[in-house]
Each structure stands twice: as C-alpha cells, then as structure tokens.
mmCIF file of C-alpha atoms and ligand atoms in Angstrom:
data_model
loop_
_atom_site.group_PDB
_atom_site.id
_atom_site.type_symbol
_atom_site.label_atom_id
_atom_site.label_comp_id
_atom_site.label_asym_id
_atom_site.label_seq_id
_atom_site.Cartn_x
_atom_site.Cartn_y
_atom_site.Cartn_z
ATOM 1 C CA MET G 1 0.286 0.035 0.017
ATOM 2 C CA LEU G 2 1.231 3.194 -0.948
ATOM 3 C CA ILE G 3 1.547 5.684 1.922
ATOM 4 C CA THR G 4 1.532 9.388 1.500
ATOM 5 C CA SER G 5 3.016 10.856 4.692
ATOM 6 C CA LYS G 6 1.111 13.810 6.076
ATOM 7 C CA LEU G 7 4.048 15.400 7.417
ATOM 8 C CA PRO G 8 7.039 14.525 4.838
ATOM 9 C CA ASN G 9 9.319 16.547 6.103
ATOM 10 C CA VAL G 10 9.454 15.239 9.714
ATOM 11 C CA GLY G 11 11.989 12.746 10.928
ATOM 12 C CA THR G 12 13.062 11.817 14.471
ATOM 13 C CA THR G 13 13.272 14.851 16.399
ATOM 14 C CA ILE G 14 16.939 15.899 17.545
ATOM 15 C CA PHE G 15 16.356 15.511 21.249
ATOM 16 C CA SER G 16 15.976 11.628 20.489
ATOM 17 C CA VAL G 17 18.822 11.578 18.127
ATOM 18 C CA MET G 18 21.078 13.363 20.488
ATOM 19 C CA SER G 19 19.959 11.567 23.475
ATOM 20 C CA ALA G 20 20.770 7.827 21.672
ATOM 21 C CA LEU G 21 24.226 8.903 20.236
ATOM 22 C CA ALA G 22 24.842 10.546 23.926
ATOM 23 C CA ASN G 23 23.843 6.782 25.666
ATOM 24 C CA GLU G 24 25.624 4.879 22.603
ATOM 25 C CA HIS G 25 28.876 6.925 23.311
ATOM 26 C CA LYS G 26 28.349 7.149 27.132
ATOM 27 C CA ALA G 27 28.762 10.853 26.426
ATOM 28 C CA ILE G 28 27.359 13.046 29.212
ATOM 29 C CA ASN G 29 23.972 14.278 28.074
ATOM 30 C CA LEU G 30 23.453 17.873 28.034
ATOM 31 C CA SER G 31 21.177 17.678 24.717
ATOM 32 C CA GLN G 32 17.376 17.066 25.711
ATOM 33 C CA GLY G 33 16.245 19.191 28.256
ATOM 34 C CA PHE G 34 15.645 17.092 31.397
ATOM 35 C CA PRO G 35 17.268 17.036 35.073
ATOM 36 C CA ASN G 36 19.407 14.291 36.039
ATOM 37 C CA PHE G 37 18.451 14.516 39.399
ATOM 38 C CA ASP G 38 15.173 13.073 40.811
ATOM 39 C CA CYS G 39 11.775 14.811 41.594
ATOM 40 C CA SER G 40 10.856 15.290 45.253
ATOM 41 C CA ASP G 41 10.350 12.063 47.606
ATOM 42 C CA LYS G 42 7.064 13.908 49.268
ATOM 43 C CA LEU G 43 5.858 14.136 45.681
ATOM 44 C CA LYS G 44 6.567 10.257 45.025
ATOM 45 C CA THR G 45 5.178 9.410 48.299
ATOM 46 C CA LEU G 46 1.868 11.255 47.417
ATOM 47 C CA VAL G 47 1.561 9.744 44.025
ATOM 48 C CA GLU G 48 1.702 6.194 45.675
ATOM 49 C CA LYS G 49 -0.725 6.843 48.487
ATOM 50 C CA TYR G 50 -3.056 7.965 45.846
ATOM 51 C CA ILE G 51 -2.487 4.939 43.815
ATOM 52 C CA ARG G 52 -2.690 2.679 46.888
ATOM 53 C CA LYS G 53 -5.871 4.473 47.900
ATOM 54 C CA GLY G 54 -7.470 3.344 44.630
ATOM 55 C CA TYR G 55 -7.730 6.603 42.928
ATOM 56 C CA ASN G 56 -6.941 4.543 39.728
ATOM 57 C CA GLN G 57 -10.187 5.475 37.486
ATOM 58 C CA TYR G 58 -10.330 8.024 34.673
ATOM 59 C CA ALA G 59 -10.270 11.482 35.911
ATOM 60 C CA PRO G 60 -13.026 14.055 34.648
ATOM 61 C CA MET G 61 -11.981 15.329 31.368
ATOM 62 C CA PRO G 62 -11.113 18.687 32.084
ATOM 63 C CA GLY G 63 -8.888 17.303 35.256
ATOM 64 C CA ILE G 64 -9.625 16.884 38.695
ATOM 65 C CA PRO G 65 -11.138 19.789 40.634
ATOM 66 C CA ALA G 66 -8.725 19.798 43.111
ATOM 67 C CA LEU G 67 -5.667 20.382 40.621
ATOM 68 C CA ARG G 68 -7.402 22.807 38.832
ATOM 69 C CA HIS G 69 -8.205 24.985 41.973
ATOM 70 C CA ARG G 70 -4.660 24.316 43.067
ATOM 71 C CA LEU G 71 -3.920 25.776 39.549
ATOM 72 C CA VAL G 72 -5.928 28.715 39.680
ATOM 73 C CA GLU G 73 -4.630 29.448 43.094
ATOM 74 C CA LYS G 74 -1.193 29.643 42.167
ATOM 75 C CA ILE G 75 -2.018 31.742 39.020
ATOM 76 C CA GLU G 76 -3.492 34.164 41.049
ATOM 77 C CA LYS G 77 -0.870 34.474 43.732
ATOM 78 C CA LEU G 78 1.904 34.694 40.826
ATOM 79 C CA TYR G 79 0.055 36.920 38.359
ATOM 80 C CA GLY G 80 -2.873 38.380 40.034
ATOM 81 C CA VAL G 81 -5.445 37.127 37.870
ATOM 82 C CA THR G 82 -8.535 35.244 38.873
ATOM 83 C CA ILE G 83 -9.280 32.349 36.507
ATOM 84 C CA ASP G 84 -12.447 30.142 36.790
ATOM 85 C CA PRO G 85 -11.245 26.454 37.674
ATOM 86 C CA ASP G 86 -14.117 25.383 35.842
ATOM 87 C CA LEU G 87 -14.321 27.218 32.467
ATOM 88 C CA GLU G 88 -10.906 28.234 31.991
ATOM 89 C CA ILE G 89 -8.096 25.813 33.124
ATOM 90 C CA THR G 90 -7.862 22.281 31.357
ATOM 91 C CA ILE G 91 -5.221 19.805 32.767
ATOM 92 C CA THR G 92 -3.441 18.132 29.940
ATOM 93 C CA ALA G 93 -1.060 15.526 28.783
ATOM 94 C CA GLY G 94 2.273 17.851 29.115
ATOM 95 C CA ALA G 95 2.627 21.073 27.378
ATOM 96 C CA THR G 96 3.104 19.404 24.017
ATOM 97 C CA GLN G 97 -0.373 17.919 24.077
ATOM 98 C CA ALA G 98 -1.792 21.264 25.281
ATOM 99 C CA LEU G 99 -0.123 23.177 22.077
ATOM 100 C CA TYR G 100 -0.980 20.576 19.784
ATOM 101 C CA CYS G 101 -4.879 20.370 20.614
ATOM 102 C CA ALA G 102 -4.988 24.253 20.725
ATOM 103 C CA ILE G 103 -3.616 24.255 17.244
ATOM 104 C CA SER G 104 -5.964 21.473 16.098
ATOM 105 C CA ALA G 105 -8.928 23.137 17.508
ATOM 106 C CA PHE G 106 -8.055 26.805 15.799
ATOM 107 C CA VAL G 107 -5.883 26.328 12.623
ATOM 108 C CA LYS G 108 -8.064 25.544 9.611
ATOM 109 C CA PRO G 109 -6.395 24.532 6.259
ATOM 110 C CA ASP G 110 -4.770 27.363 4.687
ATOM 111 C CA ASP G 111 -4.760 29.723 7.699
ATOM 112 C CA GLU G 112 -1.542 31.247 8.290
ATOM 113 C CA VAL G 113 0.391 30.623 11.695
ATOM 114 C CA ILE G 114 3.073 33.206 12.631
ATOM 115 C CA LEU G 115 6.056 31.407 14.438
ATOM 116 C CA ILE G 116 9.079 32.882 15.604
ATOM 117 C CA GLU G 117 12.341 31.138 15.077
ATOM 118 C CA PRO G 118 14.191 29.463 16.164
ATOM 119 C CA ALA G 119 11.180 27.638 17.790
ATOM 120 C CA TYR G 120 10.875 24.680 19.847
ATOM 121 C CA ASP G 121 10.162 21.908 17.596
ATOM 122 C CA CYS G 122 6.478 20.718 17.998
ATOM 123 C CA TYR G 123 4.396 24.051 16.759
ATOM 124 C CA ARG G 124 5.460 23.324 13.081
ATOM 125 C CA PRO G 125 4.214 19.856 12.679
ATOM 126 C CA ALA G 126 1.185 20.336 14.406
ATOM 127 C CA ILE G 127 0.290 23.390 11.940
ATOM 128 C CA GLU G 128 0.868 21.205 8.881
ATOM 129 C CA ILE G 129 -1.186 18.656 9.852
ATOM 130 C CA ASN G 130 -3.812 20.549 10.181
ATOM 131 C CA GLY G 131 -3.580 22.114 6.792
ATOM 132 C CA GLY G 132 -2.330 25.302 8.370
ATOM 133 C CA ILE G 133 0.628 27.488 6.633
ATOM 134 C CA PRO G 134 3.813 28.476 9.199
ATOM 135 C CA VAL G 135 4.724 31.722 8.243
ATOM 136 C CA THR G 136 8.332 32.324 9.798
ATOM 137 C CA TYR G 137 9.834 35.260 11.686
ATOM 138 C CA GLN G 138 13.683 34.841 12.314
ATOM 139 C CA MET G 139 15.058 36.118 15.004
ATOM 140 C CA GLU G 140 18.799 36.729 14.924
ATOM 141 C CA ALA G 141 21.831 35.732 16.843
ATOM 142 C CA PRO G 142 23.105 36.484 19.296
ATOM 143 C CA ASN G 143 20.289 39.140 20.767
ATOM 144 C CA TYR G 144 17.276 37.054 19.398
ATOM 145 C CA GLN G 145 14.983 40.184 19.538
ATOM 146 C CA VAL G 146 11.941 40.429 18.024
ATOM 147 C CA ASP G 147 11.268 43.575 15.561
ATOM 148 C CA TRP G 148 7.639 43.396 16.118
ATOM 149 C CA LYS G 149 7.503 46.233 13.214
ATOM 150 C CA MET G 150 8.931 43.561 10.742
ATOM 151 C CA LEU G 151 6.725 40.772 12.506
ATOM 152 C CA GLU G 152 3.910 42.619 11.990
ATOM 153 C CA ARG G 153 4.712 42.571 8.016
ATOM 154 C CA LEU G 154 4.140 39.195 8.129
ATOM 155 C CA ILE G 155 0.395 39.211 9.063
ATOM 156 C CA THR G 156 -2.092 38.733 6.222
ATOM 157 C CA TRP G 157 -6.005 38.561 6.217
ATOM 158 C CA ARG G 158 -5.071 34.848 6.460
ATOM 159 C CA THR G 159 -3.254 34.846 9.787
ATOM 160 C CA ARG G 160 -5.063 32.845 12.428
ATOM 161 C CA MET G 161 -2.341 32.311 15.022
ATOM 162 C CA ILE G 162 0.668 33.971 16.772
ATOM 163 C CA VAL G 163 2.854 31.256 18.420
ATOM 164 C CA VAL G 164 5.034 32.920 21.155
ATOM 165 C CA ASN G 165 7.054 31.476 23.934
ATOM 166 C CA THR G 166 8.966 32.991 26.889
ATOM 167 C CA PRO G 167 11.144 32.006 28.444
ATOM 168 C CA HIS G 168 12.141 31.050 25.397
ATOM 169 C CA ASN G 169 13.558 27.631 23.965
ATOM 170 C CA PRO G 170 16.433 27.541 22.892
ATOM 171 C CA THR G 171 17.501 31.161 23.247
ATOM 172 C CA GLY G 172 16.882 31.422 27.168
ATOM 173 C CA LYS G 173 15.518 34.961 25.761
ATOM 174 C CA THR G 174 12.427 36.366 27.914
ATOM 175 C CA PHE G 175 9.527 38.857 26.516
ATOM 176 C CA LYS G 176 10.073 42.473 28.142
ATOM 177 C CA GLU G 177 7.008 44.679 28.594
ATOM 178 C CA ASN G 178 7.669 46.270 25.580
ATOM 179 C CA ASP G 179 7.379 42.931 23.784
ATOM 180 C CA TRP G 180 4.016 42.159 25.358
ATOM 181 C CA GLU G 181 3.091 45.948 24.825
ATOM 182 C CA ARG G 182 3.718 45.342 20.704
ATOM 183 C CA LEU G 183 2.267 41.978 20.787
ATOM 184 C CA ARG G 184 -0.850 43.404 22.600
ATOM 185 C CA ALA G 185 -1.124 46.049 19.859
ATOM 186 C CA ILE G 186 -0.755 43.625 17.136
ATOM 187 C CA ALA G 187 -3.322 41.179 18.480
ATOM 188 C CA GLU G 188 -5.780 43.317 19.836
ATOM 189 C CA ASP G 189 -7.667 44.955 16.708
ATOM 190 C CA ARG G 190 -7.117 42.051 14.490
ATOM 191 C CA ASP G 191 -8.879 38.344 14.491
ATOM 192 C CA ILE G 192 -5.714 36.664 15.685
ATOM 193 C CA LEU G 193 -5.365 34.170 18.597
ATOM 194 C CA VAL G 194 -2.160 34.205 20.639
ATOM 195 C CA LEU G 195 -0.940 30.337 21.712
ATOM 196 C CA CYS G 196 2.019 31.395 24.428
ATOM 197 C CA ASP G 197 4.123 28.582 25.434
ATOM 198 C CA GLU G 198 4.962 29.151 29.348
ATOM 199 C CA ALA G 199 6.775 25.747 29.873
ATOM 200 C CA TYR G 200 9.367 27.384 31.956
ATOM 201 C CA GLU G 201 7.349 30.165 33.760
ATOM 202 C CA HIS G 202 9.108 29.270 36.992
ATOM 203 C CA ILE G 203 13.017 29.551 35.324
ATOM 204 C CA VAL G 204 13.672 33.317 34.932
ATOM 205 C CA PHE G 205 16.848 34.770 36.367
ATOM 206 C CA ASP G 206 18.601 37.930 37.720
ATOM 207 C CA LYS G 207 15.942 38.697 39.846
ATOM 208 C CA GLU G 208 13.272 39.154 36.344
ATOM 209 C CA LYS G 209 10.031 37.685 37.001
ATOM 210 C CA HIS G 210 8.080 35.743 34.305
ATOM 211 C CA ARG G 211 5.161 37.707 33.106
ATOM 212 C CA SER G 212 2.406 35.610 31.497
ATOM 213 C CA LEU G 213 -0.107 36.334 28.594
ATOM 214 C CA ILE G 214 -2.939 35.842 31.540
ATOM 215 C CA GLN G 215 -1.907 39.607 32.816
ATOM 216 C CA PHE G 216 -2.525 41.195 29.127
ATOM 217 C CA PRO G 217 -6.260 41.075 29.506
ATOM 218 C CA GLU G 218 -6.404 42.276 25.688
ATOM 219 C CA ILE G 219 -4.035 39.493 24.584
ATOM 220 C CA PHE G 220 -5.598 36.894 26.937
ATOM 221 C CA SER G 221 -9.054 37.828 25.699
ATOM 222 C CA ARG G 222 -8.137 35.747 22.473
ATOM 223 C CA GLY G 223 -5.057 33.977 23.905
ATOM 224 C CA LEU G 224 -4.210 30.357 25.251
ATOM 225 C CA SER G 225 -1.408 30.227 27.814
ATOM 226 C CA VAL G 226 0.433 26.751 28.363
ATOM 227 C CA PHE G 227 2.247 25.412 31.236
ATOM 228 C CA SER G 228 4.103 22.133 32.138
ATOM 229 C CA LEU G 229 4.442 20.734 35.314
ATOM 230 C CA GLY G 230 7.259 18.425 34.278
ATOM 231 C CA LYS G 231 9.307 21.356 34.279
ATOM 232 C CA THR G 232 8.084 22.831 37.748
ATOM 233 C CA LEU G 233 8.228 19.197 39.469
ATOM 234 C CA HIS G 234 11.684 18.234 37.736
ATOM 235 C CA ALA G 235 9.312 15.165 36.465
ATOM 236 C CA THR G 236 9.567 15.475 32.828
ATOM 237 C CA GLY G 237 8.567 12.273 32.218
ATOM 238 C CA TRP G 238 5.321 12.556 34.047
ATOM 239 C CA LYS G 239 4.022 14.442 31.296
ATOM 240 C CA ILE G 240 1.257 16.536 32.658
ATOM 241 C CA GLY G 241 0.697 20.198 31.900
ATOM 242 C CA ALA G 242 -2.354 22.571 31.674
ATOM 243 C CA ILE G 243 -3.751 25.176 29.452
ATOM 244 C CA VAL G 244 -5.474 28.304 30.456
ATOM 245 C CA ALA G 245 -7.968 30.309 27.823
ATOM 246 C CA PRO G 246 -11.090 32.445 28.363
ATOM 247 C CA PRO G 247 -14.302 30.199 28.203
ATOM 248 C CA LYS G 248 -14.733 30.507 24.794
ATOM 249 C CA LEU G 249 -11.494 29.522 23.608
ATOM 250 C CA SER G 250 -11.713 26.642 26.547
ATOM 251 C CA LYS G 251 -14.492 25.361 25.579
ATOM 252 C CA GLU G 252 -12.980 24.779 21.899
ATOM 253 C CA PHE G 253 -9.904 23.255 23.224
ATOM 254 C CA ARG G 254 -11.706 20.849 25.225
ATOM 255 C CA LYS G 255 -13.635 19.525 21.920
ATOM 256 C CA VAL G 256 -10.544 18.251 20.857
ATOM 257 C CA HIS G 257 -8.959 17.470 24.215
ATOM 258 C CA GLN G 258 -11.504 15.104 25.047
ATOM 259 C CA PHE G 259 -11.081 12.859 21.599
ATOM 260 C CA CYS G 260 -7.268 13.219 22.036
ATOM 261 C CA ASN G 261 -6.651 12.374 25.467
ATOM 262 C CA PHE G 262 -10.040 12.595 27.205
ATOM 263 C CA SER G 263 -8.345 12.813 30.701
ATOM 264 C CA ILE G 264 -5.373 13.008 32.157
ATOM 265 C CA ASN G 265 -3.451 10.354 34.673
ATOM 266 C CA THR G 266 -5.650 10.403 37.952
ATOM 267 C CA PRO G 267 -3.582 9.534 41.230
ATOM 268 C CA PHE G 268 -0.853 12.114 39.447
ATOM 269 C CA GLN G 269 -3.158 14.944 39.253
ATOM 270 C CA TYR G 270 -4.237 14.006 43.244
ATOM 271 C CA ALA G 271 -0.614 14.198 44.542
ATOM 272 C CA ILE G 272 0.411 17.481 42.337
ATOM 273 C CA ALA G 273 -2.703 18.805 44.016
ATOM 274 C CA ASP G 274 -1.603 18.343 47.199
ATOM 275 C CA PHE G 275 1.958 18.897 46.732
ATOM 276 C CA LEU G 276 1.630 22.313 45.379
ATOM 277 C CA GLU G 277 -0.057 23.489 48.298
ATOM 278 C CA ASP G 278 3.170 24.744 49.590
ATOM 279 C CA PRO G 279 4.328 27.536 47.269
ATOM 280 C CA GLU G 280 7.939 27.153 48.926
ATOM 281 C CA GLU G 281 7.830 23.950 46.205
ATOM 282 C CA TYR G 282 8.063 26.163 43.071
ATOM 283 C CA LEU G 283 8.811 30.012 44.047
ATOM 284 C CA HIS G 284 12.662 29.126 44.433
ATOM 285 C CA LEU G 285 13.004 27.394 41.269
ATOM 286 C CA ASN G 286 14.453 30.721 39.990
ATOM 287 C CA GLU G 287 17.652 30.908 42.243
ATOM 288 C CA PHE G 288 18.065 27.053 42.018
ATOM 289 C CA PHE G 289 18.294 26.843 38.020
ATOM 290 C CA GLN G 290 20.193 30.088 38.326
ATOM 291 C CA LYS G 291 23.274 28.954 40.430
ATOM 292 C CA LYS G 292 23.471 25.797 37.680
ATOM 293 C CA ARG G 293 23.604 28.047 34.907
ATOM 294 C CA ASP G 294 26.321 30.345 36.494
ATOM 295 C CA PHE G 295 28.108 27.206 37.722
ATOM 296 C CA LEU G 296 28.234 25.723 34.205
ATOM 297 C CA LEU G 297 29.524 29.164 33.080
ATOM 298 C CA SER G 298 32.292 28.998 35.473
ATOM 299 C CA ALA G 299 33.095 25.405 34.830
ATOM 300 C CA MET G 300 33.169 26.496 30.898
ATOM 301 C CA ASN G 301 35.501 29.376 31.898
ATOM 302 C CA GLY G 302 38.533 29.398 29.975
ATOM 303 C CA SER G 303 36.966 27.441 27.013
ATOM 304 C CA ARG G 304 36.549 28.348 23.513
ATOM 305 C CA PHE G 305 33.138 28.632 23.399
ATOM 306 C CA LYS G 306 31.148 31.679 23.859
ATOM 307 C CA PRO G 307 27.992 32.151 26.029
ATOM 308 C CA ILE G 308 25.163 33.947 24.579
ATOM 309 C CA HIS G 309 23.302 35.404 27.948
ATOM 310 C CA SER G 310 20.544 33.178 29.219
ATOM 311 C CA GLU G 311 17.939 34.723 30.759
ATOM 312 C CA GLY G 312 15.597 31.988 31.502
ATOM 313 C CA THR G 313 14.756 28.319 30.949
ATOM 314 C CA TYR G 314 17.429 25.561 31.942
ATOM 315 C CA PHE G 315 19.255 25.863 28.229
ATOM 316 C CA GLN G 316 22.468 27.865 27.768
ATOM 317 C CA LEU G 317 23.594 28.792 24.414
ATOM 318 C CA PHE G 318 27.546 28.885 23.059
ATOM 319 C CA ASP G 319 28.758 30.015 20.093
ATOM 320 C CA TYR G 320 31.570 27.950 18.645
ATOM 321 C CA SER G 321 32.691 29.787 15.546
ATOM 322 C CA GLU G 322 36.107 30.194 17.496
ATOM 323 C CA ILE G 323 36.803 26.532 17.276
ATOM 324 C CA SER G 324 35.641 25.065 14.040
ATOM 325 C CA ASP G 325 33.389 26.363 11.023
ATOM 326 C CA GLU G 326 31.742 22.765 10.611
ATOM 327 C CA PRO G 327 27.684 22.703 10.519
ATOM 328 C CA ASP G 328 26.415 22.987 14.192
ATOM 329 C CA THR G 329 24.493 19.424 13.485
ATOM 330 C CA GLU G 330 27.985 18.071 12.586
ATOM 331 C CA PHE G 331 29.741 19.908 15.484
ATOM 332 C CA ALA G 332 27.225 18.723 18.048
ATOM 333 C CA LYS G 333 27.765 14.800 16.811
ATOM 334 C CA ARG G 334 31.665 15.135 16.789
ATOM 335 C CA MET G 335 31.617 16.739 20.221
ATOM 336 C CA THR G 336 29.543 13.681 21.386
ATOM 337 C CA THR G 337 31.600 11.082 19.652
ATOM 338 C CA GLU G 338 35.146 12.726 20.210
ATOM 339 C CA PHE G 339 34.519 14.987 23.495
ATOM 340 C CA GLY G 340 32.136 13.375 25.324
ATOM 341 C CA VAL G 341 29.496 15.730 26.047
ATOM 342 C CA ALA G 342 26.110 15.884 23.942
ATOM 343 C CA SER G 343 24.269 19.186 22.697
ATOM 344 C CA ILE G 344 21.666 20.152 20.501
ATOM 345 C CA PRO G 345 22.593 22.294 17.349
ATOM 346 C CA VAL G 346 20.442 25.487 17.118
ATOM 347 C CA SER G 347 19.881 25.249 13.408
ATOM 348 C CA VAL G 348 17.184 22.507 14.049
ATOM 349 C CA PHE G 349 15.241 24.840 15.459
ATOM 350 C CA ASN G 350 15.370 27.158 12.230
ATOM 351 C CA SER G 351 13.308 25.521 9.383
ATOM 352 C CA ASN G 352 15.636 27.319 6.778
ATOM 353 C CA LYS G 353 18.410 25.635 8.868
ATOM 354 C CA LYS G 354 20.072 28.883 9.452
ATOM 355 C CA ASP G 355 23.391 27.943 10.888
ATOM 356 C CA ASP G 356 25.084 30.340 13.567
ATOM 357 C CA LYS G 357 27.531 27.979 15.187
ATOM 358 C CA ILE G 358 25.511 27.827 18.007
ATOM 359 C CA ILE G 359 25.074 24.992 20.483
ATOM 360 C CA ARG G 360 22.396 24.690 23.184
ATOM 361 C CA LEU G 361 23.567 23.049 26.492
ATOM 362 C CA CYS G 362 21.092 21.846 29.067
ATOM 363 C CA PHE G 363 22.147 22.839 32.893
ATOM 364 C CA ALA G 364 19.298 21.125 34.531
ATOM 365 C CA LYS G 365 22.074 18.727 36.175
ATOM 366 C CA THR G 366 23.680 17.909 39.002
ATOM 367 C CA GLU G 367 27.216 20.191 39.977
ATOM 368 C CA GLU G 368 28.946 17.318 39.571
ATOM 369 C CA THR G 369 27.882 16.618 36.077
ATOM 370 C CA LEU G 370 28.229 19.958 35.166
ATOM 371 C CA ALA G 371 31.663 20.569 36.168
ATOM 372 C CA LYS G 372 32.638 17.105 34.360
ATOM 373 C CA ALA G 373 31.006 18.430 31.148
ATOM 374 C CA GLY G 374 33.216 21.819 31.658
ATOM 375 C CA GLU G 375 36.324 19.754 32.014
ATOM 376 C CA LEU G 376 35.616 17.980 28.772
ATOM 377 C CA LEU G 377 34.568 21.267 27.002
ATOM 378 C CA ARG G 378 37.646 23.394 28.017
ATOM 379 C CA LYS G 379 39.822 20.865 25.890
ATOM 380 C CA VAL G 380 37.719 21.419 22.482
HETATM 381 N N1 PMP Q 1 7.091 23.815 25.307
HETATM 382 C C1 PMP Q 1 8.619 23.637 25.703
HETATM 383 C C2 PMP Q 1 9.504 25.525 25.146
HETATM 384 C C3 PMP Q 1 9.489 23.149 25.810
HETATM 385 O O1 PMP Q 1 10.910 23.103 25.828
HETATM 386 C C4 PMP Q 1 8.911 21.615 26.313
HETATM 387 C C5 PMP Q 1 9.716 20.707 26.404
HETATM 388 N N2 PMP Q 1 10.056 20.610 27.697
HETATM 389 C C6 PMP Q 1 7.570 21.639 25.933
HETATM 390 C C7 PMP Q 1 6.924 22.648 25.569
HETATM 391 C C8 PMP Q 1 7.125 20.274 26.171
HETATM 392 O O2 PMP Q 1 6.664 20.541 27.469
HETATM 393 P P1 PMP Q 1 5.972 18.678 28.003
HETATM 394 O O3 PMP Q 1 7.344 17.821 28.411
HETATM 395 O O4 PMP Q 1 5.452 19.472 29.489
HETATM 396 O O5 PMP Q 1 5.192 18.196 27.274
HETATM 397 N N1 LIG Q 2 11.781 20.157 25.610
HETATM 398 C C1 LIG Q 2 12.887 19.048 25.911
HETATM 399 C C2 LIG Q 2 13.972 19.945 25.208
HETATM 400 O O1 LIG Q 2 14.060 21.068 24.754
HETATM 401 C C3 LIG Q 2 12.579 17.886 24.754
HETATM 402 C C4 LIG Q 2 11.340 17.407 25.050
HETATM 403 C C5 LIG Q 2 11.178 16.422 23.917
HETATM 404 O O2 LIG Q 2 12.274 15.257 24.047
HETATM 405 N N2 LIG Q 2 10.176 16.137 23.300
HETATM 406 O O3 LIG Q 2 15.095 19.637 25.411
#
C-alpha cells in the first residue's frame, strides 16, 4: 500500500537523536532538556498514596477539581489574575498535548500561523498536519530580539494565530514589557489568536519576573497559555501540564482534548494538587536554576565557547565559531563522539536551517555533571 505522509518533512526529533548518541557513546548528555536529579520524595510518596488508595480510574475530562483549583490559586498568587477553574483551565498530558490540541482546535486548512524562529520543534508539525501554513519570523543571533514592526509585516488576512514562547527555548530569552505591549497592539484589533508557551514560567533569572500572557487582558481575551508541570516538578517523564484560556476558547480546546486524551492520569493529578499547596515547592526554582546556569558558565570559563546570555529556561547557548566552521549538527555529533558531551545544534530550530555555529547545553544537571562537562569542553 502506498502511504502518502501527512508530514513528509518530519523525521526523528533531534532530542531523541542526540540522547541516543549520548547513550551509545557514554557521553554526558546535555542535549535533551531534562534534569539528571530526581523529583521530590514527598511528591513520590503522594503519588504512591493515591495509587494505593485506589484513585486509579478516569479523571474528569478537564482535570480533577483539586488540581484545577490549586493551579488557579497559584496563577492568582503569581500573576494576580482570577481564573475560573471550571471554564478556563484544562489539565493536559504535558505542554506538548496542550499545544497540539490548541493548534488543532483553531487552525483550519490554509490558515497562516506566525512562528518566531528559532522555535521549539512541536509547533510546526501541529500546524502542518491541520493544513495550516507556518509563516516564519526569524530572530537573529546573538540577541534574538523580535522586531515587531518586521513581524507585523508578515500578517495577512489569512493569519489565524501567533505562537510565542517565553522564557524561550532554545535561546533562553524572555519577553520584556515592550514585547508584550507590541504584541498587544498587533493582536488587539485583529482576529488573531495568541498561543503562548510558558513551559518555563518558573525559570527566570537575575531577579526578573516571568510575565504571563494571562496578565494582559487584551491579549488573554484571544489567548491561550500553556504550562508544563514536568518542568516545575523536575519530573519531565510524567507529562502533565495545563492550558488556560477564556471560556469561549477553552470550550473549543476541550472539544479536541476530549477526543485526543479525554483525561489525564488520575493519581498524579491528586498528588500534584496536594504537593503544590506549599508555594515553597515552586517559588525558588529561579534561584535553583540560576545557580546551575552560573555553575556551568564558570565550568566553561577558559574554553573557546562563547556564552550567549541566558535569561531563563534551563538552557545556555554557546557560540563555537572560534573552534570550528563545521555545520552545527556535525559539530554537535562530533562533540558527543570525540569529546564526550552531547548538545543540541540550534539550526534544527530554524526551518531554513540557518546555522550561526551555536549549540545549546542543558544545565538541569548536578554540579558534578556540569563540572565534568566543563572539564571536557575546555579541551575542545
Ligand atoms: N514547550 C517548550 C518550550 C519545551 O521546552 C518543552 C519541552 N520541555 C515543551 C513545550 C513540552 O513540555 P512537556 O514535556 O510538558 O510536554
Ligand atoms: N523540551 C525538551 C528540550 O527542549 C525536549 C522534549 C522532547 O524530547 N520532546 O530539550
């Protein structure tokens, strides 16, 4: 039978490729973004408790009320906005499923969706499989700022959605007041949705504070905010997240969600709802990861890699142009096989494969691992 792929340009993601290469060569894996330390024991005990108590059947479609209420409480505390737990928040299987279902719910064939590149890898295929047309705005290294005037020129009568991501993977940049203001002005008078990936909401450095789309009423009225509890809990393998959107948009989102997942893992939802009762569990992630960023930077001191300032996320970019002019994908593979450290080449986040000789390292690792990686990379 002849299969005509709906995603002819999609292969295996770079995260799977580099993690496999790291394992094969026993390299230190600073490629795929996940912590190499465990989540809290208290959280694990809570999961066990709810499994043993028999909370093992389907959860309600939008998520268990206790977790929706807990996240609404957290949003109120952090962002000063009151969200309706029944109509405006849905628990999802990680940020990925939220993003996929949000795009599927709103993007129709031939709708244009603006993507700001380099961009995290899951937005584009979700647009394409729904028949949408990704329209790319390219940010330039090393500052990776959005020139909103230029971005505005990409908007046509077909533009249905703009996807934004702050703190930004892979660059580590965050939106400033000016970015929000310009985005507001662009979205306000047009029939355009804004999908904001806030997976790293708790990881913003240098005493800056994350600002959420939810805080901008003119954008939120046409916006959807996506969160990843895997990031917040150091448990990326649990794949639990949430999406927050006004009732009209949440209603459409849930139409897709209920046939994509229907509902999310029950005992984990109960456990997380209890665990997040104590804000201390998430309020210090900024300092926790900033220390790791700074530790990696000092471990890399004396190397020929040039850091590009990371304002958030658990990623740090490095320019290697002083070392080699090899394409970044080749360089990242050679770094893994010859020098024992796996990274992610940034060109994979550009649909035109624009290659600025920059790699991404994940610093959600123990100091011991980061020190070892620094030692190896100083020799490159
Ligand atoms: N968005 C961004 C920017 C990410 O880096 C990731 C991966 N961590 C995701 C979404 C997916 O998050 P999740 O694992 O919760 O699906
Ligand atoms: N978000 C993680 C990263 O950017 C990867 C997640 C995945 O493997 N799909 O590295």
